CSV table of C-alpha atoms in Angstrom, one decimal:
chain,number,residue,atom,x,y,z
A,1,MET,CA,266.4,104.8,329.7
A,2,LYS,CA,264.6,107.5,327.0
A,3,ARG,CA,260.7,107.3,326.9
A,4,LEU,CA,259.6,107.1,323.3
A,5,SER,CA,257.1,109.2,321.5
A,6,ARG,CA,253.6,109.2,320.7
A,7,ARG,CA,254.4,109.2,316.9
A,8,ASP,CA,257.2,106.6,317.6
A,9,ARG,CA,255.1,104.3,319.7
A,10,LYS,CA,252.3,104.3,317.2
A,11,ILE,CA,254.7,103.3,314.4
A,12,LEU,CA,256.0,100.5,317.1
A,13,VAL,CA,252.2,99.1,317.0
A,14,ILE,CA,251.7,99.6,314.1
A,15,GLY,CA,254.9,97.1,312.7
A,16,GLY,CA,254.0,94.7,315.3
A,17,ILE,CA,251.0,94.1,314.0
A,18,PHE,CA,251.3,94.7,310.1
A,19,SER,CA,254.4,91.5,311.4
A,20,ALA,CA,251.9,89.8,313.5
A,21,LEU,CA,249.5,89.3,310.3
A,22,ILE,CA,252.6,88.7,308.4
A,23,LEU,CA,253.8,85.5,310.4
A,24,ILE,CA,250.0,84.3,310.9
A,25,LEU,CA,249.5,84.7,307.2
A,26,PHE,CA,252.8,82.6,306.3
A,27,TYR,CA,252.8,80.0,309.0
A,28,VAL,CA,248.5,79.7,309.6
A,29,VAL,CA,247.0,81.0,306.2
A,30,LEU,CA,249.3,79.9,303.8
A,31,PRO,CA,250.4,76.5,305.0
A,32,PHE,CA,246.5,75.9,306.0
A,33,TYR,CA,245.7,76.7,301.5
A,34,ASN,CA,247.9,74.6,300.8
A,35,LEU,CA,247.0,72.0,302.3
A,36,GLN,CA,243.3,72.3,301.5
A,37,ALA,CA,244.6,72.7,297.7
A,38,ALA,CA,246.8,69.0,297.8
A,39,SER,CA,243.4,67.9,299.4
A,40,ARG,CA,241.6,69.0,297.0
A,41,GLU,CA,244.2,67.7,294.0
A,42,GLU,CA,244.4,64.3,295.5
A,43,LEU,CA,240.0,63.9,295.9
A,44,GLU,CA,240.1,64.6,292.3
A,45,ASN,CA,242.6,62.7,291.4
A,46,LYS,CA,240.8,59.8,293.5
A,47,GLU,CA,237.8,60.5,291.4
A,48,LYS,CA,239.3,60.1,288.3
A,49,LEU,CA,240.7,56.9,289.0
A,50,LEU,CA,237.4,55.7,291.0
A,51,HIS,CA,236.0,56.9,287.3
A,52,ARG,CA,238.3,54.9,285.2
A,53,SER,CA,238.1,51.6,287.3
A,54,LEU,CA,234.6,52.0,287.2
A,55,GLN,CA,235.0,51.6,283.0
A,56,VAL,CA,236.9,48.6,283.4
A,57,LEU,CA,234.5,47.2,285.2
A,58,ASN,CA,231.9,48.2,282.7
A,59,ASN,CA,233.9,47.4,279.9
A,60,ARG,CA,234.7,44.0,281.4
A,61,LYS,CA,233.3,41.8,278.8
A,62,ILE,CA,235.2,43.1,275.5
A,63,TYR,CA,238.3,42.8,277.8
A,64,GLU,CA,237.8,39.3,278.8
A,65,GLU,CA,237.3,39.0,274.6
A,66,SER,CA,240.3,40.3,273.8
A,67,LEU,CA,242.2,38.5,276.0
A,68,ALA,CA,240.9,35.7,274.7
A,69,GLN,CA,241.2,36.4,270.8
A,70,LEU,CA,245.1,37.0,272.1
A,71,ASP,CA,245.5,33.8,274.3
A,72,SER,CA,243.9,32.0,271.0
A,73,VAL,CA,246.1,33.5,268.2
A,74,PHE,CA,249.0,33.1,270.7
A,75,ARG,CA,248.1,29.2,270.7
A,76,ASN,CA,248.6,29.0,267.3
A,77,TYR,CA,251.1,30.8,267.4
A,78,GLN,CA,253.0,28.3,269.6
A,79,GLN,CA,251.8,25.6,267.5
A,80,ASN,CA,254.1,26.9,265.1
A,81,LEU,CA,257.3,26.6,267.3
A,82,LEU,CA,259.6,23.4,267.6
A,83,ASP,CA,257.7,20.9,269.5
A,84,ALA,CA,260.8,20.1,271.1
A,85,ARG,CA,261.6,21.0,275.2
A,86,ASP,CA,265.6,21.3,275.4
A,87,THR,CA,268.0,22.2,272.8
A,88,SER,CA,269.1,19.1,271.9
A,89,THR,CA,265.5,17.7,271.0
A,90,ALA,CA,265.6,20.6,268.9
A,91,TYR,CA,268.6,20.2,266.5
A,92,ILE,CA,267.4,16.4,265.9
A,93,GLN,CA,263.7,17.7,265.1
A,94,LEU,CA,265.0,20.3,263.4
A,95,GLU,CA,267.6,18.4,260.7
A,96,GLU,CA,264.7,15.6,260.5
A,97,LEU,CA,262.3,18.4,259.3
A,98,VAL,CA,265.4,20.2,256.7
A,99,ARG,CA,266.4,16.3,255.2
A,100,SER,CA,262.7,15.0,254.7
A,101,LEU,CA,262.3,19.1,253.0
A,102,ALA,CA,265.0,18.5,251.2
A,103,ALA,CA,264.1,14.6,250.1
A,104,GLN,CA,260.8,15.6,248.9
A,105,ASN,CA,261.9,18.3,246.7
A,106,GLY,CA,265.1,16.5,245.4
A,107,VAL,CA,267.8,18.2,247.2
A,108,SER,CA,271.1,16.2,248.6
A,109,VAL,CA,271.9,17.5,252.5
A,110,SER,CA,275.5,16.2,251.9
A,111,ARG,CA,276.4,18.0,255.3
A,112,SER,CA,274.8,19.4,258.0
A,113,ASN,CA,276.6,21.1,261.9
A,114,PRO,CA,274.2,22.4,264.5
A,115,LEU,CA,275.5,25.8,265.4
A,116,GLN,CA,275.1,27.7,269.0
A,117,GLU,CA,271.5,28.5,270.0
A,118,LYS,CA,270.6,32.0,271.1
A,119,LYS,CA,268.4,32.6,274.0
A,120,ILE,CA,265.7,34.9,273.2
A,121,ARG,CA,264.2,36.4,276.6
A,122,GLU,CA,263.9,34.0,278.7
A,123,SER,CA,261.4,31.6,277.2
A,124,PHE,CA,262.4,30.7,274.1
A,125,ALA,CA,265.5,29.9,272.2
A,126,ARG,CA,266.3,30.0,268.5
A,127,ILE,CA,267.6,26.9,267.0
A,128,THR,CA,270.2,26.8,264.4
A,129,LEU,CA,271.7,24.6,261.6
A,130,GLN,CA,274.1,25.2,259.2
A,131,ILE,CA,273.2,23.0,256.0
A,132,ASN,CA,275.4,22.2,252.7
A,133,VAL,CA,273.3,20.9,249.9
A,134,GLU,CA,273.5,19.3,246.5
A,135,SER,CA,271.1,20.8,243.6
A,136,ASP,CA,270.3,22.3,240.5
A,137,THR,CA,268.2,25.6,241.0
A,138,THR,CA,264.7,24.3,240.4
A,139,GLN,CA,265.3,22.1,242.7
A,140,LEU,CA,266.7,24.9,245.4
A,141,THR,CA,264.1,26.7,244.5
A,142,ASN,CA,261.4,24.3,245.4
A,143,PHE,CA,263.1,23.7,248.6
A,144,LEU,CA,263.5,26.9,249.7
A,145,TYR,CA,259.2,27.6,249.0
A,146,ALA,CA,258.7,24.0,251.0
A,147,LEU,CA,260.9,25.5,254.2
A,148,SER,CA,258.7,28.8,254.3
A,149,THR,CA,255.5,27.3,253.2
A,150,GLN,CA,255.4,24.2,256.0
A,151,PRO,CA,253.7,24.9,259.3
A,152,LYS,CA,256.4,24.8,261.5
A,153,PHE,CA,258.3,28.4,261.5
A,154,LEU,CA,261.6,28.2,260.1
A,155,VAL,CA,264.0,30.9,259.4
A,156,VAL,CA,266.4,31.2,256.9
A,157,ASP,CA,269.0,33.6,258.2
A,158,GLU,CA,271.8,33.0,255.9
A,159,PHE,CA,272.2,31.8,252.2
A,160,TYR,CA,275.9,31.2,251.0
A,161,LEU,CA,276.0,30.2,247.1
A,162,ALA,CA,279.6,28.8,245.5
A,163,SER,CA,279.4,27.8,242.5
A,164,PHE,CA,282.7,25.7,240.4
A,165,ARG,CA,282.9,24.5,236.6
A,166,ILE,CA,282.7,20.4,236.1
A,167,GLN,CA,283.7,19.6,232.6
A,168,GLU,CA,282.2,22.5,230.8
A,169,GLN,CA,279.2,22.5,233.6
A,170,ILE,CA,278.6,24.9,236.3
A,171,ARG,CA,277.4,23.7,239.4
A,172,ILE,CA,276.4,25.2,242.6
A,173,GLN,CA,277.1,24.1,246.3
A,174,PRO,CA,274.3,26.2,248.8
A,175,ARG,CA,274.8,26.6,252.2
A,176,LEU,CA,272.4,27.5,254.8
A,177,ASN,CA,271.9,28.1,258.2
A,178,VAL,CA,268.0,27.3,258.7
A,179,SER,CA,266.3,28.6,262.0
A,180,GLY,CA,263.9,27.0,263.9
A,181,PHE,CA,262.2,28.0,267.6
A,182,ILE,CA,260.9,26.5,270.5
A,183,ARG,CA,259.9,27.3,274.3
A,184,LEU,CA,262.2,26.7,276.9
A,185,SER,CA,260.5,24.9,279.5
């Protein structure tokens, strides 16, 4: 075996020290620094969360008042729904309501058909009734106005207007789809 010269030994020693420093840097110093930075960031996040939690606690009355207002608005909207809890009762209630409004305004309901209910999310349903009416334009206008202003929330989804002539007189025969809403139990 050949002996290394002094110069080669110096290069090997310096290279070994340099390699050891690089290994120490990559496997000891940098992981420690990254761990410290992650800990610092986690502490900052927890501090921000704590400040937000304190703000929520300090503003608790405001949130309670807002919740009470939202509850009252929600109760008011629920009063505008039909009172029935199931669809068959709701169809009967909707038909009675529509027929009474029609009678009050001089409109004759010639035919009414319940249409398929439509669920709205999990807790509400749209109940639709198709009605054929006979009236003149003034009575029809008053009837539509009565539908829109009565306390229960009713919507005229579709409105068809057919006209025909009988002995030089034009008669209209409207068909409406009137919907009401219920809260499912």
